[in-house]
Short mmCIF file of C-alpha atoms and ligand atoms in Angstrom, two decimals:
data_model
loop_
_atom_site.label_atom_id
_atom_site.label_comp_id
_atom_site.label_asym_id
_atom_site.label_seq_id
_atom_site.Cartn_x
_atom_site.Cartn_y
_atom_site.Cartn_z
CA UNK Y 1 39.65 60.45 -2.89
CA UNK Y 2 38.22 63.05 -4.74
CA UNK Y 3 35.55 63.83 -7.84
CA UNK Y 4 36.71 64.58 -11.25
CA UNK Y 5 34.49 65.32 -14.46
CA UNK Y 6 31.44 64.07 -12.29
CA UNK Y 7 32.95 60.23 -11.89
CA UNK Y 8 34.56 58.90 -8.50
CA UNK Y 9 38.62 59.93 -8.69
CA UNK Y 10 40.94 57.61 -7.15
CA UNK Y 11 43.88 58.85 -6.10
CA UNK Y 12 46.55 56.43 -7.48
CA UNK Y 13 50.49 55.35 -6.59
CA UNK Y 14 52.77 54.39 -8.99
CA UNK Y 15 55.03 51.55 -7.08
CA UNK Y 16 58.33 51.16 -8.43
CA UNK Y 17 60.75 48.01 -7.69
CA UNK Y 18 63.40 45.98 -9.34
CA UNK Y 19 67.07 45.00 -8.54
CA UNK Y 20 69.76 48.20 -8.06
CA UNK Y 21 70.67 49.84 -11.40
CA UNK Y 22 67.50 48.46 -12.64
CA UNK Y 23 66.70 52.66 -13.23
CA UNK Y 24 63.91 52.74 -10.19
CA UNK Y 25 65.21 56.53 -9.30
CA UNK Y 26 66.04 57.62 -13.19
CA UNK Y 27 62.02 56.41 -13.98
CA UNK Y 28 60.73 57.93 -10.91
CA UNK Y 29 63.01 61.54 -11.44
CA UNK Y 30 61.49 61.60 -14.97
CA UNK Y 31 58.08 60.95 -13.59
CA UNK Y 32 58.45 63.70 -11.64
CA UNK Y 33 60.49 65.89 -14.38
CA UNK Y 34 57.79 65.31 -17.05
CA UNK Y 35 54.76 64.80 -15.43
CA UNK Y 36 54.97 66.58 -12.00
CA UNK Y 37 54.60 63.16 -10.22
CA UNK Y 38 56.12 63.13 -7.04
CA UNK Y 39 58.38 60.60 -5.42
CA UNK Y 40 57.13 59.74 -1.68
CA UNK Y 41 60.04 59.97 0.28
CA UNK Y 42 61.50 56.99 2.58
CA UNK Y 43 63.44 56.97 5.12
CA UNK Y 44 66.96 55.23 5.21
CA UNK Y 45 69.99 54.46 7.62
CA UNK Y 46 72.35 54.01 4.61
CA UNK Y 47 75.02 57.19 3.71
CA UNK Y 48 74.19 59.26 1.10
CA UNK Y 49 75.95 57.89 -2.13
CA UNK Y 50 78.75 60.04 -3.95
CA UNK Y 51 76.72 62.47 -6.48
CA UNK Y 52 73.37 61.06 -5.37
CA UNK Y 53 70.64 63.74 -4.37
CA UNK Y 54 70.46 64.96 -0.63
CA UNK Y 55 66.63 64.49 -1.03
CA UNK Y 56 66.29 61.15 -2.46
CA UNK Y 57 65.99 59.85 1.09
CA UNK Y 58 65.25 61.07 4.72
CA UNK Y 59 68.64 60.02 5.74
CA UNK Y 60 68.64 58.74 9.39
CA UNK Y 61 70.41 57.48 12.20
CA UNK Y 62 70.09 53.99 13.24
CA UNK Y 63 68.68 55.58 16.57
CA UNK Y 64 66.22 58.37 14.67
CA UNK Y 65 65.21 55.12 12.66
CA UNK Y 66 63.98 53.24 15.84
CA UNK Y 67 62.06 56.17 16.38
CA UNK Y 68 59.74 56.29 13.20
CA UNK Y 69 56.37 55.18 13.36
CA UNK Y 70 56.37 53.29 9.91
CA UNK Y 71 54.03 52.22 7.84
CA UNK Y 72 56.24 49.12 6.95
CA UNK Y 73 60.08 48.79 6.95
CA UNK Y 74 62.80 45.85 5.50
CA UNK Y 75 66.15 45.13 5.86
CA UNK Y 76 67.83 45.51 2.52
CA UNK Y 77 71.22 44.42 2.60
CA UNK Y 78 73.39 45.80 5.76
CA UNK Y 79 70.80 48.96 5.76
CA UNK Y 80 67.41 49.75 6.72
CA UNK Y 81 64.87 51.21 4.79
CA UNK Y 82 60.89 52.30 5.59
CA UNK Y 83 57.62 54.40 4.25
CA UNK Y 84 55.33 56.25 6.51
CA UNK Y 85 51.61 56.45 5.73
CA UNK Y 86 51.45 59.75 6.45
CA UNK Y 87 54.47 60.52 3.80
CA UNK Y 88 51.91 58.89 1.14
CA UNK Y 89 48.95 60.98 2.30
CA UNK Y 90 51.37 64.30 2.56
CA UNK Y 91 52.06 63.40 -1.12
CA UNK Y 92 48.55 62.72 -2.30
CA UNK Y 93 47.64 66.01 -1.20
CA UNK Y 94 50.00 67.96 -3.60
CA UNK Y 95 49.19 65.72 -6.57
CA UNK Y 96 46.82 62.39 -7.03
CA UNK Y 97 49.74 60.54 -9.37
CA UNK Y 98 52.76 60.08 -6.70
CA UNK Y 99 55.47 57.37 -6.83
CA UNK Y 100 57.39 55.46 -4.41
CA UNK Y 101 60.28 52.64 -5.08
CA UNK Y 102 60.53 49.97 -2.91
CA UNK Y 103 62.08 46.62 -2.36
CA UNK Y 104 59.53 43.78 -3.38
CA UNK Y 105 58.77 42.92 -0.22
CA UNK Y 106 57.70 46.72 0.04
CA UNK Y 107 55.28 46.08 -2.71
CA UNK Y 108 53.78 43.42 -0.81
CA UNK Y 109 52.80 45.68 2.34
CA UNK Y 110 51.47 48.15 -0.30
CA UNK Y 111 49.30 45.78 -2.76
CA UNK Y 112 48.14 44.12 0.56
CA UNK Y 113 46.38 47.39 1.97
CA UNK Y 114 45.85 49.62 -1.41
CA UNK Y 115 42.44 48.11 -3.78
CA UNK Y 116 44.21 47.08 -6.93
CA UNK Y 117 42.64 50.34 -8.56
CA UNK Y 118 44.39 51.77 -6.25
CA UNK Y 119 47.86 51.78 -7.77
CA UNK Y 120 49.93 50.58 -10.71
CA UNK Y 121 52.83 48.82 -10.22
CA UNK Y 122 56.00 48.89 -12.50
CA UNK Y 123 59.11 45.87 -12.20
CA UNK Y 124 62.04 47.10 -13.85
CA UNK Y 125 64.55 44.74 -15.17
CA UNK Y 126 67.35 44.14 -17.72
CA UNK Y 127 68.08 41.56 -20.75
CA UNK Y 128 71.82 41.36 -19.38
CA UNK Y 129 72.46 41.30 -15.54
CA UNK Y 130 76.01 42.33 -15.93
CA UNK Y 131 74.36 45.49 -16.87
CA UNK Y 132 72.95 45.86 -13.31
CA UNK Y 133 76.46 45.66 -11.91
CA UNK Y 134 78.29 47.79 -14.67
CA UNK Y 135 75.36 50.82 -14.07
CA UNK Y 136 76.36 50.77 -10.50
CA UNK Y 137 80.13 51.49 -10.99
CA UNK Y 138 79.30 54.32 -13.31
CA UNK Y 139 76.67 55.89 -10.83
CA UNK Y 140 79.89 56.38 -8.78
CA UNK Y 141 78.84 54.07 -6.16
CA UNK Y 142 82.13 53.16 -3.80
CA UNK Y 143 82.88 49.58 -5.16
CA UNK Y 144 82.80 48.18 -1.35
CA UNK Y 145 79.46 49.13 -1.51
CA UNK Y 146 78.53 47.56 -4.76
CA UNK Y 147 79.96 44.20 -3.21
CA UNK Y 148 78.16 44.05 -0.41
CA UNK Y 149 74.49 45.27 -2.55
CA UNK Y 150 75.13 42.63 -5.53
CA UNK Y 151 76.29 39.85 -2.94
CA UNK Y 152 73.31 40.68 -0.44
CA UNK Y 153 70.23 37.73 -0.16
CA UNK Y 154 67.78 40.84 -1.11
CA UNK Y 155 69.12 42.22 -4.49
CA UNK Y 156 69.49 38.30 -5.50
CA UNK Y 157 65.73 37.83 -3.99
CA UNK Y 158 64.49 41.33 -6.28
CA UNK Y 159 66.40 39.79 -9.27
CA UNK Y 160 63.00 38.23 -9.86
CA UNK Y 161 59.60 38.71 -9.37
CA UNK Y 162 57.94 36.57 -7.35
CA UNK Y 163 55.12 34.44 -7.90
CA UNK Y 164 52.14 36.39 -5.61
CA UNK Y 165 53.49 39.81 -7.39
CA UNK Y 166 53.56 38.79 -11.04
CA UNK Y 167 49.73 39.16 -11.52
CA UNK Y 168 50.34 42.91 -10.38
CA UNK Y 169 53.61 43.50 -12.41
CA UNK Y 170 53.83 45.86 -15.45
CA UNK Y 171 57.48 44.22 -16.36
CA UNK Y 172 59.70 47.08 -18.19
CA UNK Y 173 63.16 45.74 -19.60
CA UNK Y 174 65.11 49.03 -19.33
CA UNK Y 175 67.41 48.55 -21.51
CA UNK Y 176 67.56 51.41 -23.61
CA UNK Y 177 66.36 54.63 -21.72
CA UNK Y 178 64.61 56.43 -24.47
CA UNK Y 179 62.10 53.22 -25.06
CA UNK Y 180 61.35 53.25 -21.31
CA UNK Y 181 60.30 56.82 -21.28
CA UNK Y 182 58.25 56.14 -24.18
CA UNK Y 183 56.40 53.21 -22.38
CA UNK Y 184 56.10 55.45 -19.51
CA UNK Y 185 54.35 58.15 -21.29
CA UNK Y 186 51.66 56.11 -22.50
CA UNK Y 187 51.12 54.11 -18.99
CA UNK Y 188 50.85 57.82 -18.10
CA UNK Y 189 48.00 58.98 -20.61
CA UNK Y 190 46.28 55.73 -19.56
CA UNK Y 191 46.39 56.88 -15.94
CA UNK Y 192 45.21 60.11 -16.46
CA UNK Y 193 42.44 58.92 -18.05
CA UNK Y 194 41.13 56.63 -15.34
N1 GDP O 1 60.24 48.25 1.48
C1 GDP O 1 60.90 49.39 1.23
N2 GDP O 1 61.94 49.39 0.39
C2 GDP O 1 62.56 50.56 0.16
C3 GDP O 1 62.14 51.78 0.76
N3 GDP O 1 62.95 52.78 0.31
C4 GDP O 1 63.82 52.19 -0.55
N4 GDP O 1 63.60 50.87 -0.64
C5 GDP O 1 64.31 49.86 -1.46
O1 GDP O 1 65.58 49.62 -0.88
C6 GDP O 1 66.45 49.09 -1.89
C7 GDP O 1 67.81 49.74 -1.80
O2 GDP O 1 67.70 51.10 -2.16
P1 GDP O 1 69.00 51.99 -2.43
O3 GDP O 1 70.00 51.78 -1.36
O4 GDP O 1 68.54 53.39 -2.67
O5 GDP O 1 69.65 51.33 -3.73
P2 GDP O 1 69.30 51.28 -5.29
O6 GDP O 1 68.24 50.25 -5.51
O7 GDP O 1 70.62 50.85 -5.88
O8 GDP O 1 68.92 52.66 -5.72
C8 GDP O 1 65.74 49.31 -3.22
O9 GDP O 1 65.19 48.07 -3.66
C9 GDP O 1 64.61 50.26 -2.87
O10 GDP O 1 63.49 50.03 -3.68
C10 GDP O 1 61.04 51.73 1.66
O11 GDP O 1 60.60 52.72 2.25
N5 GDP O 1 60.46 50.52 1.86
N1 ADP O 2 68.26 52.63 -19.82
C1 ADP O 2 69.42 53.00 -19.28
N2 ADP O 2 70.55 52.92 -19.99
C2 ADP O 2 71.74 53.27 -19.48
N3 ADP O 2 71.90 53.74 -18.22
C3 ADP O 2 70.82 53.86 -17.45
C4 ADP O 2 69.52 53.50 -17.93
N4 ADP O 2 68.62 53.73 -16.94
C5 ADP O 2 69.33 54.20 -15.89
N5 ADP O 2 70.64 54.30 -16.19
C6 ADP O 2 71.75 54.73 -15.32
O1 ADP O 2 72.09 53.61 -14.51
C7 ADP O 2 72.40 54.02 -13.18
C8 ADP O 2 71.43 53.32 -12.21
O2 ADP O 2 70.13 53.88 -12.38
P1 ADP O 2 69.21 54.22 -11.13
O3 ADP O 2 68.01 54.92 -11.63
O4 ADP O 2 70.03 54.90 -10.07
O5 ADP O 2 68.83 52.73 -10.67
P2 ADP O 2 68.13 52.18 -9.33
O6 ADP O 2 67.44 53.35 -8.67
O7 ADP O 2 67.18 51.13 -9.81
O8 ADP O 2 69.25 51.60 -8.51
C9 ADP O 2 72.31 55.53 -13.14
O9 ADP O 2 73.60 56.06 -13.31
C10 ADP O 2 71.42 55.86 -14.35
O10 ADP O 2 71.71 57.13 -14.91
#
């Protein structure tokens, strides 16, 4: 927390979810691109992905997992995934707009501990769900791997919103990319403001 122009600063966190190929990481890289937001990193057991950035994640072992002292962690299809507290404050400290994507039940922990002025919380979607599916073989992602993510219980749960979250939710139907950014940039002037 800090002062600004005289008035009481929060610092906020911009939460990003929705299903895979929804555009979490393409939202949150142009957050970061545009407006020098950064991402709060996570931690993961899963591979890296073919073409996907070596920093995207802290890429772990199932054992150096174990050994995290997280803030709160899910299962997410065969892999596990996690935020630290401390990853959040490290990131508040460089900048007081930072972003994290996480499952919905990620969203949860955070709208659970954070007051609601606190943060601002985006669900990305699409009109057509064979679009999820089609942006995931064009990412490059190995197609054993897409199986496995579109037939897992937790990218069928994140398919919708559910009911406790929707009176959070700023819904964006990313369907066309330059629209999104658009939408972004004035959530972002609205931020900056408060
Ligand atoms: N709760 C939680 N979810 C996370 C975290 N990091 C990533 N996720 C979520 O894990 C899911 C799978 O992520 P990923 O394997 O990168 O696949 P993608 O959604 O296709 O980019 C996504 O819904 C992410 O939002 C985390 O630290 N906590
Ligand atoms: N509006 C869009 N139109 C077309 N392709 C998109 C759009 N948004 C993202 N993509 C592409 O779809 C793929 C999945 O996006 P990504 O940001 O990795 O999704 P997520 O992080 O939600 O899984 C990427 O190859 C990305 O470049």
């Amino acid at each position: 927390m800090n002062f600004k122009r005289g008035e009481l600063f929060l610092k906020k966190l911009i939460i990003i979810a929705g299903p895979s190929g929804a555009g979490k990481t393409t939202i949150s890289d142009y957050l970061e691109e545009k407006y020098q937001i950064p991402r709060v990193l996570t931690h993961t057991t899963r591979a890296i992905r073919p073409g996907e950035n070596k920093e995207a994640y802290y890429f772990e072992t199932e054992e150096s997992f174990s050994k995290l002292h997280l803030f709160e962690s899910v299962k997410y299809g065969s892999y596990q995934y996690g935020s630290s507290r401390e990853g959040l404050e490290k990131a508040w400290e460089t900048s007081d707009i930072v972003s994290i994507i996480v499952d919905t039940a990620g969203v949860k922990s955070y709208v659970e501990k954070l007051q609601p002025n606190q943060f601002y919380f985006i669900y990305l979607k699409v009109s057509n769900l064979d679009t999820l599916e089609e942006r995931l073989v064009e990412r490059g992602d190995e197609p054993t791997e897409i199986l496995k993510r579109i037939n897992s219980r937790e990218f069928k749960r994140d398919l919708q919103l559910r009911e406790g979250l929707k009176k959070y939710a700023h819904i964006l139907i990313n369907d066309n990319l330059e629209e999104t950014q658009r939408k972004i940039d004035k959530i972002i002037t609205k931020l900056r403001k408060n």
